Short mmCIF file of C-alpha atoms and ligand atoms in Angstrom, two decimals:
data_model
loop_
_atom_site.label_atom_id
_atom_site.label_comp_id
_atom_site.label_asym_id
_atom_site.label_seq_id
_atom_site.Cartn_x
_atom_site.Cartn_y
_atom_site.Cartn_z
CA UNK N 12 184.40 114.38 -63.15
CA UNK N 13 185.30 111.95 -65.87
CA UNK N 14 185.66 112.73 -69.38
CA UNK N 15 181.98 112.23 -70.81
CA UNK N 16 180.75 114.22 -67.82
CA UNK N 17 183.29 116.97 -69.26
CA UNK N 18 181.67 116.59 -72.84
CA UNK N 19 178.69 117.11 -71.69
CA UNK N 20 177.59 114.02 -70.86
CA UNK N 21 174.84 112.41 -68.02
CA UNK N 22 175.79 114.75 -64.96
CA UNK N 23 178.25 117.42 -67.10
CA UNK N 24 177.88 120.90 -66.78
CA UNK N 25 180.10 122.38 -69.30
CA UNK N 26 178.18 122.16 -72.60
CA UNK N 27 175.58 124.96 -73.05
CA UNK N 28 171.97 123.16 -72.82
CA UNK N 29 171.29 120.66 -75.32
CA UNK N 30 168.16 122.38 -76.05
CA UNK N 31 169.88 124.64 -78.48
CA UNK N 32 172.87 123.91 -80.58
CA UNK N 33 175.50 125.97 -79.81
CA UNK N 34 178.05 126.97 -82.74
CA UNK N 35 179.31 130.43 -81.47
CA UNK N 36 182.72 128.81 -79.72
CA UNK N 37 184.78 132.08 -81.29
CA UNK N 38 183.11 134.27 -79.26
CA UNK N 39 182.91 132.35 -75.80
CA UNK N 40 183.49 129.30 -74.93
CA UNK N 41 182.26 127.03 -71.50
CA UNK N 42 185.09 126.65 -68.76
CA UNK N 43 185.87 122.74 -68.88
CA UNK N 44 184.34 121.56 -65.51
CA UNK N 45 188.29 120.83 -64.90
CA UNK N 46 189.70 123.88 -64.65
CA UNK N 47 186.55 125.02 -62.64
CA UNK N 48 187.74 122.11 -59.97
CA UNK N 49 191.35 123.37 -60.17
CA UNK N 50 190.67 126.74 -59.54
CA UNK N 51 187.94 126.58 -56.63
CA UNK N 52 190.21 125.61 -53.76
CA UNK N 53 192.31 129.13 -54.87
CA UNK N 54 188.86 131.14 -53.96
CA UNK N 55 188.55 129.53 -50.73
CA UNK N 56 191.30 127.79 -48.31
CA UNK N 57 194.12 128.65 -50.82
CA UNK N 58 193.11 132.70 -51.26
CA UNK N 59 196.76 134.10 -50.30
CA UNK N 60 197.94 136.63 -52.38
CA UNK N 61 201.78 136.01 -53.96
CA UNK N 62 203.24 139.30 -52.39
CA UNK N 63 202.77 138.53 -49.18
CA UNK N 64 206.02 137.71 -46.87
CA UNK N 65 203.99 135.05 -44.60
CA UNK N 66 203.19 131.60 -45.41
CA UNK N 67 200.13 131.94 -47.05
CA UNK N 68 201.35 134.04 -49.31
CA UNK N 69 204.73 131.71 -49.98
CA UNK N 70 202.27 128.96 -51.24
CA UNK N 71 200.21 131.44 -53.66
CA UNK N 72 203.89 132.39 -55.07
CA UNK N 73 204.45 128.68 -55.34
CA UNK N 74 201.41 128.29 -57.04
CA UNK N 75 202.03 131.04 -59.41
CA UNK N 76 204.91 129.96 -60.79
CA UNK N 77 204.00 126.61 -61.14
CA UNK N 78 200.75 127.87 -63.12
CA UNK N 79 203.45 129.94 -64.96
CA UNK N 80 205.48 127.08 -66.28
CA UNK N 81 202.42 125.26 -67.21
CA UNK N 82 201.63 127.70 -69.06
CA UNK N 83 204.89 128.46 -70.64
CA UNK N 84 205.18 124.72 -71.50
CA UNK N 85 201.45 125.08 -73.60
CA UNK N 86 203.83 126.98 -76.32
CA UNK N 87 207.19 126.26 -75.89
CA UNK N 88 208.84 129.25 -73.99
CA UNK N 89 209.99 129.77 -70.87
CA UNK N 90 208.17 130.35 -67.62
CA UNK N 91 209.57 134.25 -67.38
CA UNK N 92 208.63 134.68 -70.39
CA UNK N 93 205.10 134.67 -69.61
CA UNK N 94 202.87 138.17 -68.15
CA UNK N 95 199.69 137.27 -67.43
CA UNK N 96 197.00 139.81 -68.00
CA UNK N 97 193.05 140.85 -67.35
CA UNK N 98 192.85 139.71 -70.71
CA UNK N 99 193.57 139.03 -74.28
CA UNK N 100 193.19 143.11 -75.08
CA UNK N 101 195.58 143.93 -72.38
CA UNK N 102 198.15 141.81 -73.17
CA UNK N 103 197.68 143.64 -77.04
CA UNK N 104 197.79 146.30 -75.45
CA UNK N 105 201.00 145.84 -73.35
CA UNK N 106 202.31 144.52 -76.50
CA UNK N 107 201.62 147.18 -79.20
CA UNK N 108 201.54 150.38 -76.92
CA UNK N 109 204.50 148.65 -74.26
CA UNK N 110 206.68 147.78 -77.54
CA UNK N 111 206.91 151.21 -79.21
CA UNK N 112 206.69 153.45 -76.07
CA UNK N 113 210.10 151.51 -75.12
CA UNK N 114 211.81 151.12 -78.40
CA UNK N 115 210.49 154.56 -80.08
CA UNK N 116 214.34 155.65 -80.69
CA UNK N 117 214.96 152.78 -83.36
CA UNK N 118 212.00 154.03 -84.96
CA UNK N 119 208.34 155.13 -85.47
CA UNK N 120 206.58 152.57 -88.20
CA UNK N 121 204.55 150.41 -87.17
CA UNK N 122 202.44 147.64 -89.68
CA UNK N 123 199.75 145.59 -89.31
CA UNK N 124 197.02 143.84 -91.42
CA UNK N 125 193.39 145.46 -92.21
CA UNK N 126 191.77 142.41 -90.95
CA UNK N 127 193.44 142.77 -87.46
CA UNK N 128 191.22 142.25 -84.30
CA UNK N 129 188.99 145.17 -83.20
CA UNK N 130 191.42 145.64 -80.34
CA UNK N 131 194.88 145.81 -82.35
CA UNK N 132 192.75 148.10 -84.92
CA UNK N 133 192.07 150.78 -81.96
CA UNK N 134 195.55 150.38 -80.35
CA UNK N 135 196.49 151.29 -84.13
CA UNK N 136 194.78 154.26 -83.87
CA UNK N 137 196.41 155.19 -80.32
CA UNK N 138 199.97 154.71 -81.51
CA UNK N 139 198.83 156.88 -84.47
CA UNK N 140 198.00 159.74 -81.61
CA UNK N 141 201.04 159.31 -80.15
CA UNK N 142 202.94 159.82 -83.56
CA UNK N 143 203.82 156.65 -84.75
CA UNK N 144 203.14 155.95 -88.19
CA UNK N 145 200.78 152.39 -89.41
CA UNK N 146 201.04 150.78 -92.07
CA UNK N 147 197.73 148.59 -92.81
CA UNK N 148 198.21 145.66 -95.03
CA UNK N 149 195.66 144.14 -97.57
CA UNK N 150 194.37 140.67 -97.51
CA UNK N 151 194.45 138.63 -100.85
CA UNK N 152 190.93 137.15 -101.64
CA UNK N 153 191.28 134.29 -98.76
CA UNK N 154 192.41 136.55 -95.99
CA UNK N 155 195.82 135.96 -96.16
CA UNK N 156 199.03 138.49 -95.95
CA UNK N 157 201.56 137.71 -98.32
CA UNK N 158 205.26 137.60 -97.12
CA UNK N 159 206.44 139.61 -99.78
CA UNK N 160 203.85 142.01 -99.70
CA UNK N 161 204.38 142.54 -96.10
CA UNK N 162 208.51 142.94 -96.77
CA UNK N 163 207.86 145.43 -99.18
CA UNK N 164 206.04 147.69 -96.62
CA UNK N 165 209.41 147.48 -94.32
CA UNK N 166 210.97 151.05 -93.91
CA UNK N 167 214.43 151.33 -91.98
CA UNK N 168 211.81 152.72 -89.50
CA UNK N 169 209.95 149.80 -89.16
CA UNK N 170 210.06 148.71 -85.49
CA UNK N 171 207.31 146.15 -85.49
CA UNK N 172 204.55 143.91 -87.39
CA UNK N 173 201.69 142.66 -85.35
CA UNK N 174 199.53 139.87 -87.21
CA UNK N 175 197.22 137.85 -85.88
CA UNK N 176 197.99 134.42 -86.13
CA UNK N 177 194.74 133.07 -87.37
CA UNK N 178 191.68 135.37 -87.91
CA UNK N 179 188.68 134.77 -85.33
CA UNK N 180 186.19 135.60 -87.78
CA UNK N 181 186.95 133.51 -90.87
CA UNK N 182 189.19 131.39 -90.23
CA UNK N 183 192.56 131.87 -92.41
CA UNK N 184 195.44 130.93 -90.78
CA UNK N 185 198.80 133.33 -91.75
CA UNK N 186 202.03 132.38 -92.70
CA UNK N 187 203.57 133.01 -89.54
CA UNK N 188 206.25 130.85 -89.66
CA UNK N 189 207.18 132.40 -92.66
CA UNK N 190 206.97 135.28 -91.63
CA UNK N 191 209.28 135.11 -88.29
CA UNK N 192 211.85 133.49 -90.49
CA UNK N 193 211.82 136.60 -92.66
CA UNK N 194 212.26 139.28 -90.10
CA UNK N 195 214.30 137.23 -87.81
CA UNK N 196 217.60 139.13 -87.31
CA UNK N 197 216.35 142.24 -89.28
CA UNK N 198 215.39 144.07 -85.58
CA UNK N 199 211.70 144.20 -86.71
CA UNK N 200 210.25 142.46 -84.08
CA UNK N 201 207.15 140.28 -85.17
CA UNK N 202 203.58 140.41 -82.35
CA UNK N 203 201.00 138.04 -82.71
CA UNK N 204 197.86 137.96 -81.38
CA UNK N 205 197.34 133.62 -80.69
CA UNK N 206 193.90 133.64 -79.19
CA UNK N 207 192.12 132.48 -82.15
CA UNK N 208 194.87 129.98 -82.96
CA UNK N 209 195.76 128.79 -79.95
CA UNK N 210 194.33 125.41 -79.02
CA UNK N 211 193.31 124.42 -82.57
CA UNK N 212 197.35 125.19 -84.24
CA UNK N 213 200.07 123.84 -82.61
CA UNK N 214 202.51 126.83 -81.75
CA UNK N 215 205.85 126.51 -79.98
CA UNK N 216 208.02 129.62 -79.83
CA UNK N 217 210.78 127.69 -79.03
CA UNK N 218 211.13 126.99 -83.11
CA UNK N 219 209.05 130.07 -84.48
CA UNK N 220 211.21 133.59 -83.61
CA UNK N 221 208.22 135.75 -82.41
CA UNK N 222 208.95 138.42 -80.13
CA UNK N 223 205.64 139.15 -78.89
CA UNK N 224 202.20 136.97 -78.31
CA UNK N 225 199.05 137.39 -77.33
CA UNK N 226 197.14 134.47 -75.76
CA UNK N 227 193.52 134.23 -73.85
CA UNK N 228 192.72 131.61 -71.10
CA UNK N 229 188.88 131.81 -72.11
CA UNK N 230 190.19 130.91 -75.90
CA UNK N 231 191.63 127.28 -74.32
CA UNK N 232 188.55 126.45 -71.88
CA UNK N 233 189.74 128.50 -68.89
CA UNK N 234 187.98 131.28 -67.43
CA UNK N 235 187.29 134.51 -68.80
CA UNK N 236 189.04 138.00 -67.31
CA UNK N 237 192.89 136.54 -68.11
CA UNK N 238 195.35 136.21 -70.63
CA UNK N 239 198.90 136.28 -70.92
CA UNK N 240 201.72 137.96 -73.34
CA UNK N 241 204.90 136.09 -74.42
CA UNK N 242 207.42 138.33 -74.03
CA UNK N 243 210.70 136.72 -75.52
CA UNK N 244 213.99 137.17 -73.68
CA UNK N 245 215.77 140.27 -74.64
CA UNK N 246 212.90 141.73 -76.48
CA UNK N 247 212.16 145.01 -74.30
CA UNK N 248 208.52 146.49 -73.52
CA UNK N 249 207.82 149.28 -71.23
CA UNK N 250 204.46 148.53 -69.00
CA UNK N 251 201.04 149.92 -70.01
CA UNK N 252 199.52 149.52 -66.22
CA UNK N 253 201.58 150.65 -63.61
CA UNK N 254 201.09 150.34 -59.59
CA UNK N 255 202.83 147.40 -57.42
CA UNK N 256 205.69 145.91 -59.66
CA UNK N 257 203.91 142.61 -60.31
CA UNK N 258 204.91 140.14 -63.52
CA UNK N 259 208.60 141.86 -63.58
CA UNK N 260 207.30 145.41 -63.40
CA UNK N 261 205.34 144.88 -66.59
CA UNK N 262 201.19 144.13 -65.59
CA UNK N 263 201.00 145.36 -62.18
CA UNK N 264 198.07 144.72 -60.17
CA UNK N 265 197.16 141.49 -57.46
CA UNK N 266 197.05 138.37 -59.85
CA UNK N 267 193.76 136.91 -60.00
CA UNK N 268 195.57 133.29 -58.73
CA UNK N 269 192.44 131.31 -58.98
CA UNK N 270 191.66 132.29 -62.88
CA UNK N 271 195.89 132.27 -63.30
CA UNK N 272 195.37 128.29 -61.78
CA UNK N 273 192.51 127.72 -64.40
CA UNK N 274 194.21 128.97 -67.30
CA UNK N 275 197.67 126.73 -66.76
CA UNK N 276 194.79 123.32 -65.95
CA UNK N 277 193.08 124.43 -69.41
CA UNK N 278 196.90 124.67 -71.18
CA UNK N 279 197.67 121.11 -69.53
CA UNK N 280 194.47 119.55 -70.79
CA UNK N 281 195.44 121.17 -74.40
CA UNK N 282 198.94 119.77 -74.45
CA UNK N 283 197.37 116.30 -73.13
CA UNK N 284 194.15 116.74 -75.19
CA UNK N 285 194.59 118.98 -78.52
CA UNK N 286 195.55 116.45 -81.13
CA UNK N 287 192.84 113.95 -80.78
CA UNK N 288 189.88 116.77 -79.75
CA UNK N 289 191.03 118.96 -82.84
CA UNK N 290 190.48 115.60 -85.41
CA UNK N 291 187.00 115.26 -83.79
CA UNK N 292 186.32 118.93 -84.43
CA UNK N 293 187.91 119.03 -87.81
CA UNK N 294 185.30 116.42 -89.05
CA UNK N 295 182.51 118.24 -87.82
CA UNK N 296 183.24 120.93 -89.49
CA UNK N 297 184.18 119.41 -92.61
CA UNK N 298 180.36 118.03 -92.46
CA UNK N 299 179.18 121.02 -92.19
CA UNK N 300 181.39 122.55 -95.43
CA UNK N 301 180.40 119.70 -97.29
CA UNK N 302 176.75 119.34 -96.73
CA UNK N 303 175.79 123.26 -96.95
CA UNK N 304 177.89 123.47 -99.94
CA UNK N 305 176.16 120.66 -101.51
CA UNK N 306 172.82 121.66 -100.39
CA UNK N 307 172.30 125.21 -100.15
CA UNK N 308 172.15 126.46 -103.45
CA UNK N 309 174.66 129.98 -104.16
CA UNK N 310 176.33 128.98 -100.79
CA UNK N 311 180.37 129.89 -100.93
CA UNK N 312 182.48 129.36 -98.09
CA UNK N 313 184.63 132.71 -96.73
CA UNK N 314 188.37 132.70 -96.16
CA UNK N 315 190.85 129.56 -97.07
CA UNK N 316 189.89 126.76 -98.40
CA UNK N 317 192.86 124.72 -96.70
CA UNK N 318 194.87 127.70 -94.59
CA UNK N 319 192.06 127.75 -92.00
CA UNK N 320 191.08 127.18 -88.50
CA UNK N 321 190.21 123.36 -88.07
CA UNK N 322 186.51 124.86 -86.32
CA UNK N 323 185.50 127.34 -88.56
CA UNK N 324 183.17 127.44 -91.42
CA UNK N 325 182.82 130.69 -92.49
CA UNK N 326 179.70 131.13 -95.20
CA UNK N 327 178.15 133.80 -97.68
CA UNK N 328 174.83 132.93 -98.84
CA UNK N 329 173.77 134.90 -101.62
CA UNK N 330 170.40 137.36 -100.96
CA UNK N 331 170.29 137.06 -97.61
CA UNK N 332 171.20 139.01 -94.21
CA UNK N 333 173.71 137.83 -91.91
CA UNK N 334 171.66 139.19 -88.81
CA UNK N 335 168.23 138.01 -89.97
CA UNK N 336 169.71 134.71 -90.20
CA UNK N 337 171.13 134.29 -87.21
CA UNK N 338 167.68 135.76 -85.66
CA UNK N 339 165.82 133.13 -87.62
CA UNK N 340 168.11 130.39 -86.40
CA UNK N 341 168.20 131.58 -82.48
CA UNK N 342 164.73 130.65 -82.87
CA UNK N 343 165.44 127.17 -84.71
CA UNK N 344 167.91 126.96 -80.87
CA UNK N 345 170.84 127.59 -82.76
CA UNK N 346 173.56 129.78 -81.72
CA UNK N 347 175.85 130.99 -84.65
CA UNK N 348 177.57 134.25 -85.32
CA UNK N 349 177.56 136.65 -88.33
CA UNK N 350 181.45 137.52 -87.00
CA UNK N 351 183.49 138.55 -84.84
CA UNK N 352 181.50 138.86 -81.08
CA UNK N 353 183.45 142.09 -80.27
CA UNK N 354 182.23 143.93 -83.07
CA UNK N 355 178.65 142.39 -83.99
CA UNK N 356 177.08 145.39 -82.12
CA UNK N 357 178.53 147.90 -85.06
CA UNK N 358 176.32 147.70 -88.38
CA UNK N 359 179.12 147.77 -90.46
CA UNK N 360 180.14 145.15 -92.28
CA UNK N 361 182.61 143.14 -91.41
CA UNK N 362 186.07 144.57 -92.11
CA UNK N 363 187.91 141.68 -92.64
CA UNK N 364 185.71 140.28 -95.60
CA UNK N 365 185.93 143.58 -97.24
CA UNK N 366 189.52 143.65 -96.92
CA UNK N 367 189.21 140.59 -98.59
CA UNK N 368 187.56 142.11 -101.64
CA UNK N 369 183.66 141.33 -100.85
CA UNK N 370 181.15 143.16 -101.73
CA UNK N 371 179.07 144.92 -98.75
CA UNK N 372 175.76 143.10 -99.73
CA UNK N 373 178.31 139.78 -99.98
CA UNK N 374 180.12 140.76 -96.69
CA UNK N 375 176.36 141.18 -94.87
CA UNK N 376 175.17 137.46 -96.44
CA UNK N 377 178.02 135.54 -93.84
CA UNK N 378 177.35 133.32 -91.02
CA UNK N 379 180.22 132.22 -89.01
CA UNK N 380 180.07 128.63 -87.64
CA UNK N 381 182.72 127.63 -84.44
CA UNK N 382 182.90 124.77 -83.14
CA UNK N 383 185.01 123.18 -79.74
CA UNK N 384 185.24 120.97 -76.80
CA UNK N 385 181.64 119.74 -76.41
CA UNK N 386 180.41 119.94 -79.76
CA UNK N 387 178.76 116.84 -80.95
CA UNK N 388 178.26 115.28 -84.44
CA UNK N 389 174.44 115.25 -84.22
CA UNK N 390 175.02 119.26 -84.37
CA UNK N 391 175.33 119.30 -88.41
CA UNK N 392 172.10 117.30 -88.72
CA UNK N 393 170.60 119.62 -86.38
CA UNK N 394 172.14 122.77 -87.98
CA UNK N 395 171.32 121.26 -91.29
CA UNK N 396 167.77 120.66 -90.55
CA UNK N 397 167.09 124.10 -89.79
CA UNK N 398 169.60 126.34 -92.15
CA UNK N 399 168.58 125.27 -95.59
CA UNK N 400 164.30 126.75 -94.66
CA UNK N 401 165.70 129.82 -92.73
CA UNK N 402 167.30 130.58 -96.17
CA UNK N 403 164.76 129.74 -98.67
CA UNK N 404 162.21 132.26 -96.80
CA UNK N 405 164.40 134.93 -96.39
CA UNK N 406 165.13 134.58 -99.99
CA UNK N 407 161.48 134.42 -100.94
CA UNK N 408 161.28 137.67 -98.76
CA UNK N 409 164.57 139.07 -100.44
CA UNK N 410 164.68 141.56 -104.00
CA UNK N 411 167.97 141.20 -104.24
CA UNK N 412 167.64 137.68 -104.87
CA UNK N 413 164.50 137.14 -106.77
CA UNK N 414 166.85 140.49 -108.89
CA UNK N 415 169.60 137.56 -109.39
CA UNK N 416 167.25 134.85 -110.42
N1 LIG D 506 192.07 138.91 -80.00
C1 LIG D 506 191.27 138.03 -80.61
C2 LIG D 506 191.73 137.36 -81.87
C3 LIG D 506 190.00 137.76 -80.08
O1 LIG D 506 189.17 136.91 -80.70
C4 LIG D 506 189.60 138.41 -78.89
C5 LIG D 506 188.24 138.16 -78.32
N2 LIG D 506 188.02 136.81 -78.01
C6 LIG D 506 190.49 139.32 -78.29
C7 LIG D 506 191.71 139.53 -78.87
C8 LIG D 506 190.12 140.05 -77.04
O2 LIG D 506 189.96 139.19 -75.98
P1 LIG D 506 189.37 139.69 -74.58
O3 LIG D 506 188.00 140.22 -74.90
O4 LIG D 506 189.33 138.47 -73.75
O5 LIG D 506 190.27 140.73 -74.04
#
């Protein structure tokens, strides 16, 4: 497979159909046809399982630690610093609910942002069951968590902050490095959840102190159904799934070597790749800013204008429905979000824009553009040839904006 097959090119396989455009890259993205040929031989002739004593076992432990230090390399730590888990939510999980199960005799407080993922929000609510206290911390108006803010919330009970490193749903990128330098050495150990961040913002915990991160193998191009948790040396977290003793006791359970193989070929494409696919992506999304802005009258964008996710382009349109426009755009074969994927099924509005001080009628008007890998810049001209109608009829249909005009 050579590159412009992976794009999507004659013969690729990776790129949703060109019939529709697809802009939706937050909530799923295609396995690169690369890491699909990495990890096939570990279904089939290569299928031993690492806890096996025999030789067919030996080379699926070789193969896991290799996939390990591949992986480690992606952000800077070490190779036994790395758990892989089912997933993105079990490695928040394992960090949140593993984290203050074992260290619950330094403390009880726990703090995170409002606009944390749906997952961190419920394991919130879990730790709240279980006695700990949470703190929730406000957004200013672009989504961000302010340093000081944050170190005013700190209690001598404190025990942990979990912040997402960038939010999946608009975009703003926190001051994490900040951040880590503030509570490094205070014993409040700092979690974040990477998944949105990672392959777009270079991260290396080898220079940033965070204890704890989350990272998902679908997020970089590999397949679905894994993730992994940083777990820096000397920072101690009892395990959420227990059974065999696999990853050091912490996530045990048969590792799924074939998806474990994807996700360290989609972290070596990224550390090969990332600079020169995120500059592509980055201008194709600045079109899009720039022409709906300019075209689309009462347009704003949502979240930073500068602290955000290279991909994103997070809108509000004014009078209109975030669901009926993405209905009336599915039909114009485009594929674009109102939010976040894991909680589009809810009709609530999104809780990170009202955290950032939206409206609800404002917080229902947004459309969430992602782009990745094998987006292309004939997209915006596509997009653009169908977004600027969809909203002129549903205004024309809409009282609350004929009320504003
Ligand atoms: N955290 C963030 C920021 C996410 O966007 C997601 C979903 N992609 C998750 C956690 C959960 O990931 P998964 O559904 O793979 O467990």
């Amino acid at each position: 497979m050579n590159k412009d097959q992976a794009r999507g090119g004659a013969g690729g396989h990776a790129s949703p159909s060109r019939d529709i455009v697809y802009a939706d890259y937050q909530s799923a993205k295609p396995v690169d046809p690369r890491v699909v040929e990495a990890m096939l031989p570990f279904m089939t002739e290569r299928f031993g399982n690492p806890s096996s004593l025999h030789g067919v076992g030996d080379e699926a432990t070789a193969a896991l630690d290799d996939a390990r230090v591949r992986v480690a390399r992606f952000v800077g730590a070490q190779p036994d610093e790395i758990v892989f888990t089912s997933g993105a939510t079990e490695a928040n999980n394992l960090a949140l609910i593993g984290y203050c199960r074992r260290n619950r005799r330094k403390g009880d407080h726990v703090l995170i942002s409002e606009a944390e993922h749906i997952s961190i929000l419920n394991i919130a609510k879990v730790l709240e069951k279980e006695g700990f206290r949470v703190t929730r911390v406000p957004l200013d108006l672009y989504g961000r968590v302010s340093p000081q803010k944050l170190r005013a919330r700190i209690v001598d009970e404190t025990i942990l902050v979990s912040l997402g490193w960038a939010s999946n749903e608009i975009g703003t990128v926190q001051p994490i490095e900040e951040i880590a330098a503030m509570l490094d050495g205070t014993g409040v150990a700092l979690h974040t959840d990477a998944v949105a961040a990672a392959g777009l913002l270079p991260i290396d915990v080898g220079t940033v102190p965070i204890g704890l991160m989350t990272l998902s193998s679908n997020d970089i191009y590999g397949p679905r159904g894994l993730g992994a948790l940083y777990v820096r040396k000397g920072v101690q977290v009892a395990p959420v799934l227990v059974g065999g003793g696999q990853e050091r006791g912490l996530r045990s359970g048969s590792e799924d070597l074939a998806a474990i193989v994807g996700m360290a070929a989609a972290a070596d494409i990224m550390v090969a790749e990332m600079p020169a696919e995120v500059a592509r992506i980055k201008a194709i999304r600045d079109r899009l800013v720039e022409r709906v802005l300019a075209e689309i009258p009462d347009s704003h964008l949502n979240g930073h204008p500068e602290q955000r996710l290279p991909n994103n382009a997070h809108f509000r349109f004014d009078g209109v429905e975030g669901e009926a426009m993405v209905l009336s755009l599915r039909d114009a074969g485009i594929a674009v979000a109102t939010g976040s994927a894991c909680s589009s099924k809810t009709l609530e509005p999104s809780h990170t824009l009202i955290s950032c001080g939206l409206l609800h009628e404002e917080a229902h008007g947004s459309l969430e553009f992602t782009f990745g890998r094998f987006s292309r810049e004939d997209d915006v001209e596509r997009i653009m040839a169908a977004l600027p109608p969809v909203i002129e009829r549903l205004r024309a249909l809409s009282p609350l904006y004929r009320a504003k005009a």
